[in-house]
Each structure stands twice: as structure tokens, then as C-alpha cells.
Amino acid sequence: MKDSQAHLLAYSYDATANFQAMPDLVLSPKNTEDITEIVKICAKEQIPIVPRGSGTNLAAGTVPNQGGIVLLFNNMNKILELDKENLTVTVQPGVITQDLSIYVEQNGLFYPPDPSSMKISTIGGNVSENSGGLRGLKYGVTKDYVKALTFVAPDGEVMKLGGKLAKDVAGYDLMSLLVGAEGTLGVITEITLKLIPLPVTKKTGIAYFNSMEDAAKTVSAIIANRIIPVTLEFMDKGTIGAVEDFMKIGLPREAEAMLLMEQDGNDEQVDEDIQKMIAIAEENGATSAILAASEKEADILKTGRRAALSALSRKRPTTILEDATVPRSEIAKMVKAIQEIAVKYDVQINTFGHAGDGNLHPTCLTDVRDKEEMERVEKALEEIFQVAIELGGTITGEHGVGEMKAPYLEWKLGASGMKLMRNIKQSIDPQNIMNPGKIFAKEMKKRLVIHNG
Amino acid sequence: MKDSQAHLLAYSYDATANFQAMPDLVLSPKNTEDITEIVKICAKEQIPIVPRGSGTNLAAGTVPNQGGIVLLFNNMNKILELDKENLTVTVQPGVITQDLSIYVEQNGLFYPPDPSSMKISTIGGNVSENSGGLRGLKYGVTKDYVKALTFVAPDGEVMKLGGKLAKDVAGYDLMSLLVGAEGTLGVITEITLKLIPLPVTKKTGIAYFNSMEDAAKTVSAIIANRIIPVTLEFMDKGTIGAVEDFMKIGLPREAEAMLLMEQDGNDEQVDEDIQKMIAIAEENGATSAILAASEKEADILKTGRRAALSALSRKRPTTILEDATVPRSEIAKMVKAIQEIAVKYDVQINTFGHAGDGNLHPTCLTDVRDKEEMERVEKALEEIFQVAIELGGTITGEHGVGEMKAPYLEWKLGASGMKLMRNIKQSIDPQNIMNPGKIFAKEMKKRLVIHNG
């Protein structure tokens, strides 16, 4: 029974700590027509609809906090078409990201967005969250690959937006509005993605540092040298230790920071860029900077980086993963601020992330059962958001706003930006049935006053 | 005097044939604050505002068809900041596209969007139209490079959207909504653009064909061979002849079609791709396929291609340049359809354009004073739109909707898409003061019934 208590309970939470609410019903439609019917009934009866992929959301974006229907896509998980002439793939929303990635690579093509959750996340979820990933620096994020969408509006009308087109300026960019709207504007039921030719080769360099500053200087110097690597990932000491505990791959626990520097392309380009990056790391104080001995070794290291969250989450009962993002030039300042904030509030925060895009993942290890500690954690995270914004950054680089960050969104967008967004939401979903309570908070948090220096 | 009749007349039209309307006033604000004041007064008095760059618009997007104020950016034409660490440039809207392009290249960086009008068009115009260009196939269009905007909403509120960020999912993608909104949602007053490292080298191949089909087959085969060239431009026989008349650069008038195939990157990649493309052209029936002897020769040929519109426009009193766009796989069908439509309505249409992205520029040579001919021209263009849509394409790839294509927009978006767009426009500009009469037509054209085959 889809409405048994046990079944409903399974969809009362997602990957976000400390958020839970029961849905009234969980449905698994088979096609766009099913969804149209569901939406029309919900529109008539004013029932909330929460579209949900695999529930890997880290901002409580798929928690049904006003009850209603959780819409699953496990029966809409087919790859519908690979178009080798136009370099597109058309899929249903429930396709697992990694399955798609492997499928197109078997055909010599490449779908670059690679959120860390790609083994279990769905493409539909990625589109609704505009997911990023490790390769964002060179290849961009999910929205850069969405070419066409089939979409059921909150009144049940079906729209086909976009096409297999390199250029299309026929009206407002509705597609970009829907990508990253976190299910608050309607239900996406079919997705056409752009593909690119699979790069011929790739290589990975690894560098260890005695200080985060040296790692950050290396990142800046790589970009200043006109190299745009496919990934430029970093982990701090605590993360390195946690990954080593978890995976036993021989990482040096004494290092303060580690950079993974990967380049893809043709042989000449890859060799040149990797050698240059290793040299730049050495010039900027790396204690060790080497080329991964083999693709296997590189894969082990990348798997280690992808496992950072799992590794850290074994340390304490509760893990809160943030994704404050700053301009690349401000990474060193941001990492330093995070360390100071952790000390100030006496909380445990380890940081890893996508150094090349300034997309940091400060990860707070805590225990939701300890109310006093949780209050300090919340204050620390608020201060991290505030510093990110002061450095020209944002409260979320790739995880989305959901319910968790909604009270902070005005810090980034200002009252006028919020008003513009509310007007758009109201104009498309006047009854507020589409994933209500997400992005738009009832009350905004007051902006912090921080005395720097 | 800015309101002299002669001055007003100069801003009563843009590059679009057959559209004209007098503004009541032409203003040249100096900064965002000036624009805020103007917008507030216009909001109070319900006066239309038409933002205008250099007026190169080809869809009557900057014709003040309901009077009001034409807003110029000639006093807001400064490059404000080049940020070499974050690879961004921040400009006022009035900067000429080519000036920006040259400036960043002198600093070893690259701003890829290159609309054919780039010698005179402004960045503000490019952003409002989401302009494309010759390099769209490999590098995308203007929207792919907009990182931050300062924006004055129709109520005079100023917003700063985005940032120097590789990733940002804090709320709806308002920036993408404004890019390509053709000035109908507010006034953009400052723009931060993403830059990339300048490719080390580039080379150009030229191929001539006895038939458009062979040229189209070559385009498909290039992509199917996993090559994404920086430009893949074509001209038909009539265009080749017109360019040769105009520029005397030695083009073979007898060729039915010409392809310009340019690749950039590192030496190895460029050599490999160019040689492959030349071989593919030969395999697909090119009568001649060679590497441009020098960069100078390549530049002459590219200048010839960029001059196609000017060259054709010398042939008859009126030139109507279209930009129906189809999936790359449908180019041969589309070009054939255009030729048949020209015969059917006895009008003169030459086609050139961006073959790699399916973005065609069928160009109708006519005379607006000949009412009977103009009726046939209109019917021919309508049928071209219709065929483009039937092939999975769009009515405009890079020129925008403006006033000219507004009556056809529903053919692409459907009634539900139009409703969604109207709701958004209404929610942001309830008084309809921002470039009124553009994108949204009072009456839609009836969709044609075409019997194919």
C-alpha cells in the first residue's frame, strides 16, 4: 500500500538533517498524462505536490512540510533517445545521473555535470536543483546542458519548451526559470540534454600543502596562468583524515590541505596543463605535487574526494553539509573565516569542495539531540552565509534553497529580489500548491552584524 | 536639442525594414541613478521606455511603437573592471561589443560571443537580445557569459543579481530571465561577463560545393565525427556572388555553396580537426576543400561572411533578414524548403548563416514600396517560420522577437507558453511601460496549414 504509514514515513525526510514531515500520499506516475491528471486534481483540491527524485537533497527541498502528495519518478526512468547527429539525449526525470553518464560515454559522448550524489541522484532532481558537481569549473552546471523540457504547469497545462537547438531566443527563457526552481513552479516530465564529444584523455595531479593558504594561492595561480582544469578539488586536514579512516587509500594525515587537479582534452593539452599545474603547486609551497601514477590511482583519489561527506558523517551522529560559494579569488579568506567561526562557536567544521569554482562545502559534525550545541551550530552556519555574501558570494552554490536556507535568501537577493521572485511564483502558481514552503520562507532571518578584522 | 524633430526621427527606426514610430523624447542617462529617476517618473506617468543600444536590431525591437522615451547608453559606455583572478569583465551597457572583445584579447582573455553586428552593436543590446554569433556552436551565446547584472525594475527599484560565481542557485534564475527579455522587464545598467583564456591558435578551412545538400551532409558528418569547430559558416550561391561583387576577394561565383570551417585551441587539436574537416568535406562531394593559406586570407574570408548582409542589401531597395533556426540535422531539409518557398511565392531569397548550429539567415531582397511583392514576401516568410517549427526549430535563433515576430511567437510556444510569459510580464511590469508592444502582440497570426511532400 502506497499510503501505509511505513511507506509515508520513508518519504517524510530527505538527506537533510533535522527536517521531517509526513506526506499524505506517495504516487509513482507512469507518464506525463498521469502527472497532468494528478496536478489537475491537486489544483482543484488545493493539495500540495512535492516532486522528488532520490531524495539526496541537502536543503530539505523534498520534505513535504505542508503534507500533500510526494511525486516519485521511479516509474519514469527511461532513456528515451540518443540523437547522435544533434548531440542530445532525451530522458524521463527518474533516470539515475550516473546511469546516463555511463550510457552516453559508451557512445563516445559526454554529459559533464557530476554532482557528488550522481550514483543515486536522478536527472529530474539535478534539473530541479540545477546541480553542480566536480567538473563545474570547466564545463558548467546542469542548466548549461538543458535543451528542452516537457513541463506540467500548476494548472495542469502541458508545455514543451526549447528544442534541439543551439540558439533560440523566441520569448523569455522559461526553461532557465524552471531549471533550479526546486519544483516550486510545476512538474518537469521529460528532459532533453546537450552532450559534447567525450574528451580523448584525462590525467590527474595531486598536491599536498602545509597550509590552506598555499593551496588557495595555487588555485588562483592556476587560473591566472590561463588553465581551466576539469576539476580542482580540495580537502582540509580533517576531511583527509576522515576519508583515510573510511577508505584506507594512503592519504597523508599530516597534510593541512590536498588539491586534486584533473585535466581532460587531447594528449598534448592534458600533458602540458598537468605539468604546469604541478609546477605551480610546487612554486606555491606544496610539500608534494605529483602526477597520479595511473588512471586507477586517479580514480581511487577522486572516489576518496567524492566519499568525503560519507567519511565525515561517520564521525558524529549528525552531519550538516553547507555550500557557501565565493568568487574564486576569495577562497583563502573564506576558508580562514570558516576556521575562525568554528573556533568562535566551538563547533567542529571540516571543509572540502570545488576550489576552482569557489564552491566550498564546510561540513559541520554535530548531534541534533544536543539542543545547546545545535544552537551554536546554527549561529556558526549563519555567520558563514553572512561572510560568503560579504565576499561577493552566495548562500548556496549547488544545493538549493529548499526549506533550510529559505530564511536566509533575502540576505543574497535583497527585498526587491525577493519581491520579484514572489511575483513570479504567484503569477505561475497562484494557489501555491507546487512544493510549498520551499525557497519562500514565512519569516526571514535578521541579517547579522559582523565585526571583521 | 534632444527633442528636435530631426533627433527624434533618428531614433524612430532600427535596422528592421518597414517599421517606424516617433519617440517623444530621447535621453542619454549617465548612470544607474539617472535611470532610476527616469523609470520612477515613467512609472508614475505611465510613459513607455524603450532601451536602445546601437539600434542594430532586426526584429523592430527598439522601435518606439507606442511613443515615450528612447533610452540611449552612449554616456554609459565604460569598461569598469577587468578581474584577471576571477576571469570576469564588468561593463556599462553602452560598450561596443568589438571594443570589449579587442580589450580582453589584449589581456590574453577571450569573450566568445560575436554577433555579426559586433563592430557597432553594444553589450547592453547583446544582453537584452541574448545575441548569438558565428562562434555559438562551440562557445554558446551571450547568456552563457552573463555572470551578474545591475537592473532597474519597472517600479524603479535597483537590484544586483548574480556575482563573480561559477555556481549560484540562490533562488530563481532571474538573470537568465532578463537576458533576452528585449527590455520588456526593466533596464539593465551594469553587466559582469565571464571570460575564458584566449585559445593559443586558430585555423580556417574553406570548402566549395556543387549542391547545398553536400554542404549540409558535410556539416552533419563533422559533428558526427565528434568535432565541434569554433565556426562552421555557410553561404549559398546568391550570397557568394553578392559578397564577391561587394568585396572582390576572389570567391568562385559558380559554387552552389561554401563552408567556412574554423577551429581554435592548441596546435595539435587545431591541426587535427582542420585536416579532418577538410577530408570530410572532400568525402562529401566538395569540389574544393583547402586550408586558408594564412591568417590574413582566413580573416578576409570571415570578413566576407560577416559582410553577407551588407553585400546582399545592395541588390534591392529592401532587405529582410530572417533567422529561422532548426536542429542541425534538419539543415538540408530547411535550406531546400526555403528554396522551394522562394519559387512558390516568386520572391528572391538568399541564405547564409551558422550551419553548425542550424541557425539560418534566409535573406529576402525586395522593395517595401511594392505592396503586391511585399504581400508575397510576408507569405513566404510565414511559411519559412512554419517549416522551421515543424522541423523542431524556432522562429528566431538570435535576432529576437521584437514587434516583427511577435504575431508568430505563439506558433513556437503554444497558447500555454504565451500565457506563462504574459503572467510573468504582468507580474514584473504591471503597467506595461517597459518596451511595450514587443514580444507580446495584440493579435496572433493564424497558423498556416502546409501540405508537405
mmCIF file of C-alpha atoms in Angstrom, chain A residues 93-256:
data_model
loop_
_atom_site.group_PDB
_atom_site.id
_atom_site.type_symbol
_atom_site.label_atom_id
_atom_site.label_comp_id
_atom_site.label_asym_id
_atom_site.label_seq_id
_atom_site.Cartn_x
_atom_site.Cartn_y
_atom_site.Cartn_z
ATOM 1 C CA PRO A 93 13.209 12.560 -14.956
ATOM 2 C CA GLY A 94 13.774 9.354 -12.971
ATOM 3 C CA VAL A 95 16.946 8.277 -14.798
ATOM 4 C CA ILE A 96 19.888 7.961 -12.391
ATOM 5 C CA THR A 97 22.581 10.524 -13.242
ATOM 6 C CA GLN A 98 25.416 8.004 -13.300
ATOM 7 C CA ASP A 99 23.450 5.586 -15.499
ATOM 8 C CA LEU A 100 23.018 8.386 -18.021
ATOM 9 C CA SER A 101 26.659 9.351 -17.763
ATOM 10 C CA ILE A 102 27.856 5.777 -18.404
ATOM 11 C CA TYR A 103 25.358 5.260 -21.236
ATOM 12 C CA VAL A 104 26.425 8.318 -23.203
ATOM 13 C CA GLU A 105 30.133 7.633 -22.607
ATOM 14 C CA GLN A 106 29.657 4.158 -24.077
ATOM 15 C CA ASN A 107 28.552 6.045 -27.181
ATOM 16 C CA GLY A 108 31.611 8.293 -27.233
ATOM 17 C CA LEU A 109 29.703 11.257 -25.831
ATOM 18 C CA PHE A 110 29.930 13.175 -22.585
ATOM 19 C CA TYR A 111 27.426 14.591 -20.106
ATOM 20 C CA PRO A 112 29.681 16.711 -17.859
ATOM 21 C CA PRO A 113 27.565 17.605 -14.779
ATOM 22 C CA ASP A 114 28.626 15.228 -11.998
ATOM 23 C CA PRO A 115 27.070 16.033 -8.630
ATOM 24 C CA SER A 116 28.730 14.056 -5.848
ATOM 25 C CA SER A 117 25.446 12.191 -5.375
ATOM 26 C CA MET A 118 25.377 11.072 -9.025
ATOM 27 C CA LYS A 119 25.382 7.380 -8.147
ATOM 28 C CA ILE A 120 21.875 7.723 -6.720
ATOM 29 C CA SER A 121 20.563 11.166 -7.730
ATOM 30 C CA THR A 122 18.135 11.475 -10.643
ATOM 31 C CA ILE A 123 18.398 13.754 -13.657
ATOM 32 C CA GLY A 124 15.000 15.236 -12.744
ATOM 33 C CA GLY A 125 16.335 16.153 -9.323
ATOM 34 C CA ASN A 126 19.509 17.567 -10.877
ATOM 35 C CA VAL A 127 17.453 19.764 -13.228
ATOM 36 C CA SER A 128 15.131 20.984 -10.478
ATOM 37 C CA GLU A 129 18.123 21.837 -8.288
ATOM 38 C CA ASN A 130 20.427 22.982 -11.102
ATOM 39 C CA SER A 131 23.013 20.646 -9.646
ATOM 40 C CA GLY A 132 26.689 21.343 -9.986
ATOM 41 C CA GLY A 133 29.489 18.901 -9.364
ATOM 42 C CA LEU A 134 33.230 18.474 -9.561
ATOM 43 C CA ARG A 135 33.536 19.398 -13.243
ATOM 44 C CA GLY A 136 31.678 22.723 -12.952
ATOM 45 C CA LEU A 137 34.754 24.896 -13.343
ATOM 46 C CA LYS A 138 35.436 23.838 -16.926
ATOM 47 C CA TYR A 139 32.066 22.521 -18.064
ATOM 48 C CA GLY A 140 29.434 24.451 -16.117
ATOM 49 C CA VAL A 141 26.403 23.104 -14.290
ATOM 50 C CA THR A 142 23.167 21.286 -15.153
ATOM 51 C CA LYS A 143 21.420 24.350 -16.613
ATOM 52 C CA ASP A 144 24.157 24.664 -19.213
ATOM 53 C CA TYR A 145 23.051 21.303 -20.656
ATOM 54 C CA VAL A 146 19.248 21.534 -20.625
ATOM 55 C CA LYS A 147 17.978 21.989 -24.212
ATOM 56 C CA ALA A 148 14.282 21.121 -23.903
ATOM 57 C CA LEU A 149 11.742 20.363 -21.198
ATOM 58 C CA THR A 150 8.246 18.980 -21.054
ATOM 59 C CA PHE A 151 6.572 20.665 -18.154
ATOM 60 C CA VAL A 152 3.213 20.418 -16.409
ATOM 61 C CA ALA A 153 2.190 23.821 -15.060
ATOM 62 C CA PRO A 154 0.329 24.144 -11.739
ATOM 63 C CA ASP A 155 -2.970 24.367 -13.651
ATOM 64 C CA GLY A 156 -2.290 21.050 -15.402
ATOM 65 C CA GLU A 157 -1.368 22.550 -18.775
ATOM 66 C CA VAL A 158 1.442 20.748 -20.583
ATOM 67 C CA MET A 159 4.174 22.755 -22.264
ATOM 68 C CA LYS A 160 7.098 21.797 -24.421
ATOM 69 C CA LEU A 161 9.861 24.337 -24.062
ATOM 70 C CA GLY A 162 13.094 24.658 -26.032
ATOM 71 C CA GLY A 163 14.301 22.158 -28.600
ATOM 72 C CA LYS A 164 17.410 20.515 -30.016
ATOM 73 C CA LEU A 165 18.663 23.964 -30.836
ATOM 74 C CA ALA A 166 21.975 25.702 -30.302
ATOM 75 C CA LYS A 167 20.230 29.068 -30.431
ATOM 76 C CA ASP A 168 16.671 30.035 -29.542
ATOM 77 C CA VAL A 169 15.502 33.477 -28.473
ATOM 78 C CA ALA A 170 11.773 33.050 -29.046
ATOM 79 C CA GLY A 171 10.486 34.774 -25.917
ATOM 80 C CA TYR A 172 11.592 34.690 -22.301
ATOM 81 C CA ASP A 173 13.993 31.975 -21.214
ATOM 82 C CA LEU A 174 11.293 29.993 -19.398
ATOM 83 C CA MET A 175 13.476 26.915 -19.401
ATOM 84 C CA SER A 176 16.193 28.564 -17.301
ATOM 85 C CA LEU A 177 13.480 29.750 -14.931
ATOM 86 C CA LEU A 178 12.283 26.175 -14.397
ATOM 87 C CA VAL A 179 15.778 24.738 -14.039
ATOM 88 C CA GLY A 180 16.693 25.259 -10.390
ATOM 89 C CA ALA A 181 13.141 26.266 -9.387
ATOM 90 C CA GLU A 182 13.166 23.295 -6.968
ATOM 91 C CA GLY A 183 9.746 22.088 -8.095
ATOM 92 C CA THR A 184 8.014 25.282 -6.998
ATOM 93 C CA LEU A 185 6.741 26.233 -10.461
ATOM 94 C CA GLY A 186 5.459 22.924 -11.840
ATOM 95 C CA VAL A 187 6.493 19.374 -12.661
ATOM 96 C CA ILE A 188 9.161 18.554 -15.240
ATOM 97 C CA THR A 189 8.257 15.327 -17.038
ATOM 98 C CA GLU A 190 10.775 14.996 -19.873
ATOM 99 C CA ILE A 191 14.252 16.421 -20.380
ATOM 100 C CA THR A 192 16.483 16.821 -23.431
ATOM 101 C CA LEU A 193 20.139 17.350 -22.560
ATOM 102 C CA LYS A 194 23.035 18.599 -24.626
ATOM 103 C CA LEU A 195 26.035 16.291 -24.935
ATOM 104 C CA ILE A 196 29.573 17.015 -26.060
ATOM 105 C CA PRO A 197 32.248 14.778 -27.548
ATOM 106 C CA LEU A 198 33.993 12.675 -24.913
ATOM 107 C CA PRO A 199 37.491 14.069 -24.283
ATOM 108 C CA VAL A 200 40.217 11.798 -25.623
ATOM 109 C CA THR A 201 42.193 11.568 -22.421
ATOM 110 C CA LYS A 202 42.498 12.837 -18.867
ATOM 111 C CA LYS A 203 45.150 12.940 -16.169
ATOM 112 C CA THR A 204 45.203 13.823 -12.503
ATOM 113 C CA GLY A 205 47.774 15.572 -10.364
ATOM 114 C CA ILE A 206 47.810 15.524 -6.541
ATOM 115 C CA ALA A 207 49.350 18.147 -4.313
ATOM 116 C CA TYR A 208 49.625 18.344 -0.523
ATOM 117 C CA PHE A 209 50.194 21.513 1.461
ATOM 118 C CA ASN A 210 51.196 22.601 4.951
ATOM 119 C CA SER A 211 48.593 25.377 4.890
ATOM 120 C CA MET A 212 45.230 26.130 3.336
ATOM 121 C CA GLU A 213 46.635 29.470 2.176
ATOM 122 C CA ASP A 214 49.220 27.755 -0.009
ATOM 123 C CA ALA A 215 46.514 25.571 -1.542
ATOM 124 C CA ALA A 216 44.336 28.629 -2.207
ATOM 125 C CA LYS A 217 47.283 30.509 -3.747
ATOM 126 C CA THR A 218 47.867 27.522 -6.020
ATOM 127 C CA VAL A 219 44.253 27.617 -7.199
ATOM 128 C CA SER A 220 44.493 31.322 -8.026
ATOM 129 C CA ALA A 221 47.813 30.874 -9.794
ATOM 130 C CA ILE A 222 46.481 28.028 -11.954
ATOM 131 C CA ILE A 223 43.640 30.191 -13.251
ATOM 132 C CA ALA A 224 45.902 33.236 -13.595
ATOM 133 C CA ASN A 225 48.089 31.025 -15.824
ATOM 134 C CA ARG A 226 45.079 30.582 -18.121
ATOM 135 C CA ILE A 227 44.494 26.954 -17.254
ATOM 136 C CA ILE A 228 40.903 25.844 -16.732
ATOM 137 C CA PRO A 229 41.201 22.307 -15.343
ATOM 138 C CA VAL A 230 38.238 19.944 -15.427
ATOM 139 C CA THR A 231 38.397 19.521 -11.656
ATOM 140 C CA LEU A 232 40.280 21.376 -8.960
ATOM 141 C CA GLU A 233 39.117 19.822 -5.719
ATOM 142 C CA PHE A 234 40.379 20.342 -2.241
ATOM 143 C CA MET A 235 40.067 18.739 1.169
ATOM 144 C CA ASP A 236 41.267 20.065 4.508
ATOM 145 C CA LYS A 237 43.119 18.097 7.156
ATOM 146 C CA GLY A 238 40.031 16.846 8.967
ATOM 147 C CA THR A 239 38.478 15.658 5.720
ATOM 148 C CA ILE A 240 41.695 13.958 4.609
ATOM 149 C CA GLY A 241 41.813 12.095 7.925
ATOM 150 C CA ALA A 242 38.162 11.088 7.752
ATOM 151 C CA VAL A 243 38.495 9.818 4.172
ATOM 152 C CA GLU A 244 41.628 7.883 5.134
ATOM 153 C CA ASP A 245 39.827 6.312 8.115
ATOM 154 C CA PHE A 246 36.959 5.359 5.812
ATOM 155 C CA MET A 247 38.799 4.181 2.698
ATOM 156 C CA LYS A 248 42.411 3.408 3.698
ATOM 157 C CA ILE A 249 43.902 4.679 0.445
ATOM 158 C CA GLY A 250 47.128 6.011 1.911
ATOM 159 C CA LEU A 251 46.391 9.730 2.234
ATOM 160 C CA PRO A 252 48.918 11.619 4.402
ATOM 161 C CA ARG A 253 47.034 12.557 7.578
ATOM 162 C CA GLU A 254 49.598 15.227 8.450
ATOM 163 C CA ALA A 255 48.808 17.386 5.393
ATOM 164 C CA GLU A 256 46.800 20.530 6.095
#
